[in-house]
Each structure stands twice: as structure tokens, then as C-alpha cells.
PDB file of C-alpha atoms in Angstrom:
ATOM      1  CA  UNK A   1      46.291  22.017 -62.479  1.00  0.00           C
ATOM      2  CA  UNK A   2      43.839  23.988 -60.093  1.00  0.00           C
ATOM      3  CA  UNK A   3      41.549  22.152 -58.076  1.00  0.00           C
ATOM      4  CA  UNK A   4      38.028  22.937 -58.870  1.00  0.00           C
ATOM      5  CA  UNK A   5      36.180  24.633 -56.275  1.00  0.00           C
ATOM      6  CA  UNK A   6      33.531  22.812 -53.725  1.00  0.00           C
ATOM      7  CA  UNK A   7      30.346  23.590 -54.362  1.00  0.00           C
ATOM      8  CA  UNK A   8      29.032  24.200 -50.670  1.00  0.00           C
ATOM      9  CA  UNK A   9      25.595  25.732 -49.217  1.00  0.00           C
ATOM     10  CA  UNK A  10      27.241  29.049 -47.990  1.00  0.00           C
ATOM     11  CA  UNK A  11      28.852  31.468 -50.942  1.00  0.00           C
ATOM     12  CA  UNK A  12      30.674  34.814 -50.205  1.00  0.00           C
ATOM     13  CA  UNK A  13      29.600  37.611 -51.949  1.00  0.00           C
ATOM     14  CA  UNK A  14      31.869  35.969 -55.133  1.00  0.00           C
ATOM     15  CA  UNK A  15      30.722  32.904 -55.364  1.00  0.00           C
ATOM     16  CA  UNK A  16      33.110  31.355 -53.587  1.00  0.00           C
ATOM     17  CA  UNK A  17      32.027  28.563 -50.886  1.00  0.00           C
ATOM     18  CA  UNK A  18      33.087  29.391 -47.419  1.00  0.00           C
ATOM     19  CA  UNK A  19      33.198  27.184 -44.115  1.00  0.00           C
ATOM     20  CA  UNK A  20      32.914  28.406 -40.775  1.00  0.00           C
ATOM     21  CA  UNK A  21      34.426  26.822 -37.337  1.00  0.00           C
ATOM     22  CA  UNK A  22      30.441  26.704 -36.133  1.00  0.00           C
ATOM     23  CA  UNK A  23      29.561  25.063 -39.341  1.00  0.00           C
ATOM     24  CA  UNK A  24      32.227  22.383 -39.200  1.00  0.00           C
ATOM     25  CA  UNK A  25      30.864  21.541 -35.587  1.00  0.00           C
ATOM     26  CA  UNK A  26      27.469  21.794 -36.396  1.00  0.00           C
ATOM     27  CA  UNK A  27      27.973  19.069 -39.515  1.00  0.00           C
ATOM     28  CA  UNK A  28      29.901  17.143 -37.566  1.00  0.00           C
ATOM     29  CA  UNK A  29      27.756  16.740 -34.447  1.00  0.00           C
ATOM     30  CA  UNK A  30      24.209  17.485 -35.373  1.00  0.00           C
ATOM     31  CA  UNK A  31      23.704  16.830 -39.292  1.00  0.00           C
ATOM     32  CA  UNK A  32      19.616  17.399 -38.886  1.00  0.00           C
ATOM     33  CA  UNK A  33      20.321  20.471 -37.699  1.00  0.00           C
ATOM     34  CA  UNK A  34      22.947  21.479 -40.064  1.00  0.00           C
ATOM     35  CA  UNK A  35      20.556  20.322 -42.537  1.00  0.00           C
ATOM     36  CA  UNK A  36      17.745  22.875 -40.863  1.00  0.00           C
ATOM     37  CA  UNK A  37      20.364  25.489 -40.839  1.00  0.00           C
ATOM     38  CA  UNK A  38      22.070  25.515 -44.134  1.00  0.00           C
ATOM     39  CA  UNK A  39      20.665  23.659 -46.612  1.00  0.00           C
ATOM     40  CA  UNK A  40      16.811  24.622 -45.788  1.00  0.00           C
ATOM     41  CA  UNK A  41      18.245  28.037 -44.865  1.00  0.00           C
ATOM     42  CA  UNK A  42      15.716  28.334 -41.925  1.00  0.00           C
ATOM     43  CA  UNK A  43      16.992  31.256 -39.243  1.00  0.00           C
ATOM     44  CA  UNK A  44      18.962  30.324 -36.384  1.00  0.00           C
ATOM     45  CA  UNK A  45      17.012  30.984 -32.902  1.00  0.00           C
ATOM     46  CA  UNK A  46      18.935  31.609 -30.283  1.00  0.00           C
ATOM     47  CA  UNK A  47      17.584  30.907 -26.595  1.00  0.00           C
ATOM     48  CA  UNK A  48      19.201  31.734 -23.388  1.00  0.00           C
ATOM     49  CA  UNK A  49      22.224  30.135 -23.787  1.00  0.00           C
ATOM     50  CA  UNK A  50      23.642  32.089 -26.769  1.00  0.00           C
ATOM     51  CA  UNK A  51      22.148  35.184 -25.463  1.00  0.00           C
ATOM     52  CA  UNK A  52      24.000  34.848 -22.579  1.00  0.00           C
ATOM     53  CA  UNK A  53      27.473  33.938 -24.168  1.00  0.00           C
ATOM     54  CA  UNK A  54      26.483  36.934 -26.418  1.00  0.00           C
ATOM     55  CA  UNK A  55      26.297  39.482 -23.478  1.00  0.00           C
ATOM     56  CA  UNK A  56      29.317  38.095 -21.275  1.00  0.00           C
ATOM     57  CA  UNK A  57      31.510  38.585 -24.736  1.00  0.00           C
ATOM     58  CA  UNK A  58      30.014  42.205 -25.749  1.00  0.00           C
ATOM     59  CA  UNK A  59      30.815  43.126 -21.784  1.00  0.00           C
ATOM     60  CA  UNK A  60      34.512  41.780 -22.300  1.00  0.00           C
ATOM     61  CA  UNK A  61      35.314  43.383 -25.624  1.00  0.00           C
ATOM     62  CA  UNK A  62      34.180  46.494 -24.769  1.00  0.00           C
ATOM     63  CA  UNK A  63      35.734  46.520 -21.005  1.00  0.00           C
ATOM     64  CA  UNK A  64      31.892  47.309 -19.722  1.00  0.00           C
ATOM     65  CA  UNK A  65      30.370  45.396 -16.637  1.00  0.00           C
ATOM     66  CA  UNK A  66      27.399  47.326 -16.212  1.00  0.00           C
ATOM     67  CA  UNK A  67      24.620  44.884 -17.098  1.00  0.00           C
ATOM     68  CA  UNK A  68      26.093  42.708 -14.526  1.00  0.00           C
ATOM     69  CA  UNK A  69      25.890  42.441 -11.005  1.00  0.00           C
ATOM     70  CA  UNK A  70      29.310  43.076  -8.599  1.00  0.00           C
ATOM     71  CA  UNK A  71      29.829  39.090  -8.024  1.00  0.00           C
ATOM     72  CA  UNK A  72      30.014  38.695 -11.846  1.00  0.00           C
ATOM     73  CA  UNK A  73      31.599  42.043 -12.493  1.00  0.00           C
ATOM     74  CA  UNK A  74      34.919  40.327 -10.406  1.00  0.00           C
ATOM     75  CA  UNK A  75      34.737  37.525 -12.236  1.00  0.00           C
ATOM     76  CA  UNK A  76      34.817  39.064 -15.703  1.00  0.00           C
ATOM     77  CA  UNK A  77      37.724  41.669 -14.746  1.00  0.00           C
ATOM     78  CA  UNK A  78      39.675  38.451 -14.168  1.00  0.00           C
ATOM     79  CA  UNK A  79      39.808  37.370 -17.668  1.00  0.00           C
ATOM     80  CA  UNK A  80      42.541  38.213 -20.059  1.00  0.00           C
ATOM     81  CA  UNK A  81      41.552  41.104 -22.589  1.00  0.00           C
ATOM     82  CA  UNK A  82      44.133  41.128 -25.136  1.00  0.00           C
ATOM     83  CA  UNK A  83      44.753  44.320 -27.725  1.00  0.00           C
ATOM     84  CA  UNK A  84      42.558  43.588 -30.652  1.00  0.00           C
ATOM     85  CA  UNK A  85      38.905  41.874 -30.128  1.00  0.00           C
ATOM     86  CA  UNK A  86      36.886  40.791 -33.327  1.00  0.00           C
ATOM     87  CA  UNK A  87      39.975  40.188 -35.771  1.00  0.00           C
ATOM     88  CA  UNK A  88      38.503  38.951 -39.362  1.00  0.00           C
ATOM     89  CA  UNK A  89      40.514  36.031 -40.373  1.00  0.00           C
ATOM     90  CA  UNK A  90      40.398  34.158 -43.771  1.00  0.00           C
ATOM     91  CA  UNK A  91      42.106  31.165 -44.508  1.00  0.00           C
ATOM     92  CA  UNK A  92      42.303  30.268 -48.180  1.00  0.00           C
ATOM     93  CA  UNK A  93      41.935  26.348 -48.951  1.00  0.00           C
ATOM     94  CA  UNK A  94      42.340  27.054 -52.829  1.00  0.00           C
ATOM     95  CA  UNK A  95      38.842  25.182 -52.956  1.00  0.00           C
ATOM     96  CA  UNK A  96      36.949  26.941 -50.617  1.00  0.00           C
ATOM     97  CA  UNK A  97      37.718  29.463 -48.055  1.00  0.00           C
ATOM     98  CA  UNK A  98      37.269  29.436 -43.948  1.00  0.00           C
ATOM     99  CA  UNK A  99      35.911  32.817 -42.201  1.00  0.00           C
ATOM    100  CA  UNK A 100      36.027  33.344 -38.729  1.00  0.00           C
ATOM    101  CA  UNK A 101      36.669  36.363 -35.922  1.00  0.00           C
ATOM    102  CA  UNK A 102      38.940  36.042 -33.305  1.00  0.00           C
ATOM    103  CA  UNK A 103      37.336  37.237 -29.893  1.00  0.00           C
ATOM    104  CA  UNK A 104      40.489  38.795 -28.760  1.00  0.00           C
ATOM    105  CA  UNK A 105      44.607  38.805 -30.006  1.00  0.00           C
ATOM    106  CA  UNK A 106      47.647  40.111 -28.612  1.00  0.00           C
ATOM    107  CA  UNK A 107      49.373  43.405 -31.390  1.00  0.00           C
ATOM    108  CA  UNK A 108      52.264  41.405 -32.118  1.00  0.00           C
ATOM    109  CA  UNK A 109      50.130  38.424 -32.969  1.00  0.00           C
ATOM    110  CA  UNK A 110      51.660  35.776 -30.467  1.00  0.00           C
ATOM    111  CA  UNK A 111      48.417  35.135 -28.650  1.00  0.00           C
ATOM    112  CA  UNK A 112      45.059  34.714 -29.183  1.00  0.00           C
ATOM    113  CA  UNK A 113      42.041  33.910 -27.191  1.00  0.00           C
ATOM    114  CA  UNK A 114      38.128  32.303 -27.692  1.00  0.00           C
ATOM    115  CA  UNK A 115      35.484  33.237 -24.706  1.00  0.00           C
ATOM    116  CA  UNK A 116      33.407  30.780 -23.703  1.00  0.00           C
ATOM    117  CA  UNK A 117      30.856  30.569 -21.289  1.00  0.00           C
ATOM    118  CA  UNK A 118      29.802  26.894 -19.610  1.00  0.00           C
ATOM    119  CA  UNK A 119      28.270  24.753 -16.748  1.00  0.00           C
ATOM    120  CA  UNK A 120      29.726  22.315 -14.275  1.00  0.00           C
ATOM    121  CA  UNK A 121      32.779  19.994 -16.502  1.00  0.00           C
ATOM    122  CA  UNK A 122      31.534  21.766 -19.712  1.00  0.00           C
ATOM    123  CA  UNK A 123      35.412  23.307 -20.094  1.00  0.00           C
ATOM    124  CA  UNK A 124      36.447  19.490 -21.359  1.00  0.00           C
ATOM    125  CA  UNK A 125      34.806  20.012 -24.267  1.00  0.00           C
ATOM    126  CA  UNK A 126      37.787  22.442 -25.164  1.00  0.00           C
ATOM    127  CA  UNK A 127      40.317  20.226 -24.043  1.00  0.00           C
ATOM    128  CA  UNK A 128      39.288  17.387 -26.855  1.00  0.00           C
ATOM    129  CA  UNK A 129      41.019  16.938 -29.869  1.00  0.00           C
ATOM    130  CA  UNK A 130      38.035  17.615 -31.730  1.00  0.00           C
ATOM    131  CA  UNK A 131      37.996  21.538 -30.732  1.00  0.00           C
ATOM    132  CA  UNK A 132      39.872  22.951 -33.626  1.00  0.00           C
ATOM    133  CA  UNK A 133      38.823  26.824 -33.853  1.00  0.00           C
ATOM    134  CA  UNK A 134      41.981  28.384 -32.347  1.00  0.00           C
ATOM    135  CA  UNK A 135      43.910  26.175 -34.617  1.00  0.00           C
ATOM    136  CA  UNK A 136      42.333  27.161 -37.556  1.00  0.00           C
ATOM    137  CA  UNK A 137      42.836  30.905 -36.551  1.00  0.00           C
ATOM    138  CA  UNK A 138      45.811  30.096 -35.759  1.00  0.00           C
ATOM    139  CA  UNK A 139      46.424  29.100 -39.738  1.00  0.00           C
ATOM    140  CA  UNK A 140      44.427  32.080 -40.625  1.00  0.00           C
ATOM    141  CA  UNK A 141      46.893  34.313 -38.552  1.00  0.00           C
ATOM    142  CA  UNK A 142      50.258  31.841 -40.471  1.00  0.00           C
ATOM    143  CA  UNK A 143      48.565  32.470 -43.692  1.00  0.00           C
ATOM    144  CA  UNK A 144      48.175  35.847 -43.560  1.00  0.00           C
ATOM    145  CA  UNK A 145      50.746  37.366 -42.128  1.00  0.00           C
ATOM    146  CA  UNK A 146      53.573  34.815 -42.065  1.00  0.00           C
ATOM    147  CA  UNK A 147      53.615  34.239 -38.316  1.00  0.00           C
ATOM    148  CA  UNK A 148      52.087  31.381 -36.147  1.00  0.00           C
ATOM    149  CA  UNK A 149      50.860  32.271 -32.733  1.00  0.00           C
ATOM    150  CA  UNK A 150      52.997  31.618 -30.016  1.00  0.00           C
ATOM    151  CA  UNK A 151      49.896  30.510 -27.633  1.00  0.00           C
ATOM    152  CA  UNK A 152      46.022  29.980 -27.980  1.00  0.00           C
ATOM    153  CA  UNK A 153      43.688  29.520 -24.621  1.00  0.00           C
ATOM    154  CA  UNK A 154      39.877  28.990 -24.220  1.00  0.00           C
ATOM    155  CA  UNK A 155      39.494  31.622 -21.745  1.00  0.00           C
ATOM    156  CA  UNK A 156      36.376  29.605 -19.946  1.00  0.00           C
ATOM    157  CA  UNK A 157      33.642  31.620 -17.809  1.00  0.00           C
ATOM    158  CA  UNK A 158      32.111  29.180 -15.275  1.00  0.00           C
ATOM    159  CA  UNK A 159      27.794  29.803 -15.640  1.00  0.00           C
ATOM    160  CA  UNK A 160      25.615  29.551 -12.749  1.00  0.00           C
ATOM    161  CA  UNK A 161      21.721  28.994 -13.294  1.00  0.00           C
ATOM    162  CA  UNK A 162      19.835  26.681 -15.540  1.00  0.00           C
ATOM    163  CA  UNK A 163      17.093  28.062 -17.812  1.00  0.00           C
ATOM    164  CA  UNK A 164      15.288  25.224 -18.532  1.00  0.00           C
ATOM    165  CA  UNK A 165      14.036  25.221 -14.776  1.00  0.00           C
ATOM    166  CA  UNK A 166      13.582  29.034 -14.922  1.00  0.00           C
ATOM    167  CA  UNK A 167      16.743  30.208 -13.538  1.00  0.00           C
ATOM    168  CA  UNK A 168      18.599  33.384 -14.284  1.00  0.00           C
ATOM    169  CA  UNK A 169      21.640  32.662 -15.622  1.00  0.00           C
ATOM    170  CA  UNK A 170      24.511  34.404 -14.169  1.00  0.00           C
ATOM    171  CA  UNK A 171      28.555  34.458 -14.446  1.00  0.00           C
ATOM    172  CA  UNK A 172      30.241  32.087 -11.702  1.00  0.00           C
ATOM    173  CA  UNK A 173      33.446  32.416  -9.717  1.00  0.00           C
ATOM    174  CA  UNK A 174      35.975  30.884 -12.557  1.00  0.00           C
ATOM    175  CA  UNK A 175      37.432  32.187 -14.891  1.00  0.00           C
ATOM    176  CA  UNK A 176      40.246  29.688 -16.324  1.00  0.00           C
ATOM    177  CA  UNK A 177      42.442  30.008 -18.988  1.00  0.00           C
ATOM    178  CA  UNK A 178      42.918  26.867 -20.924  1.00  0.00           C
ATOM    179  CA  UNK A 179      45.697  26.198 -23.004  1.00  0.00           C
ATOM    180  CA  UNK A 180      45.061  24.834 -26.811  1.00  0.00           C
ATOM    181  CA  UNK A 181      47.621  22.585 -28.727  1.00  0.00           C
ATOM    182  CA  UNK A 182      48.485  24.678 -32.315  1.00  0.00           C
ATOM    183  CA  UNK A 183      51.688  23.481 -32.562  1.00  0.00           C
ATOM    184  CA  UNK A 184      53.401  23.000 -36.151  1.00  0.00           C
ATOM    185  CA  UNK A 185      51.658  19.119 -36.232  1.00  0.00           C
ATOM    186  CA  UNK A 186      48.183  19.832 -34.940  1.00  0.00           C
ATOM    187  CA  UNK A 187      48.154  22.446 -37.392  1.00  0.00           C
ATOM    188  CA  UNK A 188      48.879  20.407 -40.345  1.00  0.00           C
ATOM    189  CA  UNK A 189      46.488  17.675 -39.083  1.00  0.00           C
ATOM    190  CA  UNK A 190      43.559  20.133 -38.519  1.00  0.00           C
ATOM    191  CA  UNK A 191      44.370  21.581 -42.472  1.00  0.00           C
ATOM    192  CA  UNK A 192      43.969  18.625 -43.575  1.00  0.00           C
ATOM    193  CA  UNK A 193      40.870  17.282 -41.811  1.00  0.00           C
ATOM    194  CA  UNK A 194      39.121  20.571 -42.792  1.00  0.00           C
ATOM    195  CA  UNK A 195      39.307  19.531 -45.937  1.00  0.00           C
ATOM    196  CA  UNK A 196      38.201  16.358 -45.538  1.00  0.00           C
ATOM    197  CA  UNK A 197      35.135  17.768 -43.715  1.00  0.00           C
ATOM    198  CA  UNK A 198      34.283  19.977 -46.776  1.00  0.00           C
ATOM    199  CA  UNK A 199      34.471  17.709 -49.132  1.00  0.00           C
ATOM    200  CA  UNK A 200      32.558  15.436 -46.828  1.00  0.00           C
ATOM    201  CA  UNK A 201      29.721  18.985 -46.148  1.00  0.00           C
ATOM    202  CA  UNK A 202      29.722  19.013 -50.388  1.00  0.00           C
ATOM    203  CA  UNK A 203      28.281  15.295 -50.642  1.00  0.00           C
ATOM    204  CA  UNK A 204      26.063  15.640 -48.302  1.00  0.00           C
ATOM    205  CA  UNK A 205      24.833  18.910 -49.756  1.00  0.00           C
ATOM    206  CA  UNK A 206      24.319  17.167 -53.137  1.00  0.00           C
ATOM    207  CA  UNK A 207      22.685  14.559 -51.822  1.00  0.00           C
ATOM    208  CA  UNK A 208      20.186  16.574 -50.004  1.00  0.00           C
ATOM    209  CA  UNK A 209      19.788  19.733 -51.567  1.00  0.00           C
ATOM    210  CA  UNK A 210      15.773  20.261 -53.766  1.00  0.00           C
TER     211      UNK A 210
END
């Protein structure tokens, strides 16, 4: 017997509920603002933060430096560019699906890579057990095509500058390359917890939703 399908705030363009990575983090961390964001449907507003992570990632995929100056320009020519940047992944859960893009990936599909720009110790946050997006691309990558990557890294961009005090912010010295756990057990564990977590998004969606 099919499972039925969850009945969650975000449909695809059939109907079908879909999860993100930045969903699942957002419910799982900050449920007012999840609330804000998805149920209420109010626009995201990004600040200087996201703008920045925006530009350093735009500058990587498309190998151009230009809007940066030559400190930061060394820095980002450091970082590993793989072949593809952007790959689409969807990962079928039978009662929802899970879309996300995968910032850069190797042809043969053996590595993949997240950007990430932080402050001072923010690169532990990638090194928790909690940080699951490679490992759900990685399942997006075993469902699809049969293969499980070989390696996943946070490639992490150190940021200088705080823009609450009215700093610029600029790219830093570091670039490090992080590795993530996707091996065969923290794959099955993550599958499973993301499903927990939707069912867990679709309660709190009825319970909530005018």
C-alpha cells in the first residue's frame, strides 16, 4: 500500500510537497521564523550576510574575481572549483520530495562541494552532526544515478568585517576544505530523520495554518 503524501506548506508545480535543506534548518532552529517564512508566506529579506555569501559564490561558479579586491581575489583562486556548479538534485521520499542545487560536483560524480562563507569558529557549525545538506545530495546523487559520492567537503571562506558596526565585509585569508561524513550509515540515518522532520514540518503546519 502507498503511503499517502504529506501535506506540507511548499508544493511543486504538481502538487506534490517538497522540502528543502534551508527549510529543514530553518524548522528546526528558528520555528517563528519558519512560521514567517512558509506558512505566512511573507518574502525572505536578505541583509548583508546573504548578499555577501551570494556574491563570493556567483564569483566562484563563474571563475570571475573582478568585484573583489587582489587580497580576496587570492583567497578565492584557492578554493576547489569542481566541473559542474548548480547541479539540480531531487530526492524522492515517496511522500514528499527534497530539492536542492549542488554548488559545485566533480563529472564522474565522486565529489561534491557546498561554499560557505563565515566569521571567527563559524566553520564548526559544519562539522556537527546536525549539518546534513551534502548528505542529502549525496542521496540525491545515489538515487539518481546509482552512485554515492566518494567525498563531500564544506569548502569554508573565512569573512572579515562585521556589518552590524558598519563594516565592509570582505573575504579573509582561509579557505579550508572540510571534510563531511556521507558514508553508507550517516546516509541511512539522515533518510530517515528527514522524514521524521517532515512529518514533524506537516503537524506543525496543521496546527498553525488559517
Amino acid at each position: 500500500m502507498k503511503n499517502r503524501m504529506l501535506d506540507l506548506p511548499v508544493k511543486n508545480k504538481n502538487g506534490i510537497s517538497k522540502l528543502s535543506y534551508s527549510q529543514i534548518n530553518l524548522f528546526k532552529n528558528e520555528k517563528r521564523e519558519y512560521y514567517k517564512r512558509y506558512i505566512l508566506k511573507e518574502p525572505f529579506k536578505g541583509n548583508a550576510y546573504t548578499d555577501f555569501g551570494t556574491k563570493v559564490g556567483t564569483a566562484l561558479e563563474h571563475n570571475d574575481f573582478t568585484a573583489f579586491d587582489p587580497e580576496e581575489k587570492e583567497t578565492l583562486q584557492k578554493c576547489t572549483r569542481l566541473d559542474v556548479f548548480e547541479k539540480k538534485i531531487n530526492i524522492n521520499f515517496d511522500q514528499f520530495v527534497l530539492v536542492g542545487y549542488i554548488d559545485s560536483i566533480s563529472d564522474d560524480l565522486s565529489t561534491i562541494i557546498d561554499y560557505k562563507t563565515g566569521g571567527a569558529g563559524k566553520e564548526s557549525n559544519y562539522l556537527k552532526d546536525d549539518y546534513t545538506q551534502l548528505c542529502l545530495y549525496a542521496l540525491g546523487i545515489r538515487q539518481e544515478y546509482g552512485i554515492t559520492p566518494d567525498k563531500a567537503y564544506v569548502n569554508f571562506i573565512r569573512r572579515e568585517g562585521n556589518a552590524f558596526r558598519g563594516q565592509k565585509l570582505k573575504v579573509g585569508k582561509e579557505c579550508l576544505m572540510l571534510p563531511i561524513d556521507i558514508t553508507y550509515n550517516k546516509l541511512k540515518s539522515v533518510y530517515w530523520e528527514t522524514i521524521k522532520i517532515a512529518h514533524q514540518i506537516e503537524f506543525f503546519y496543521q496546527q498553525h495554518r488559517s
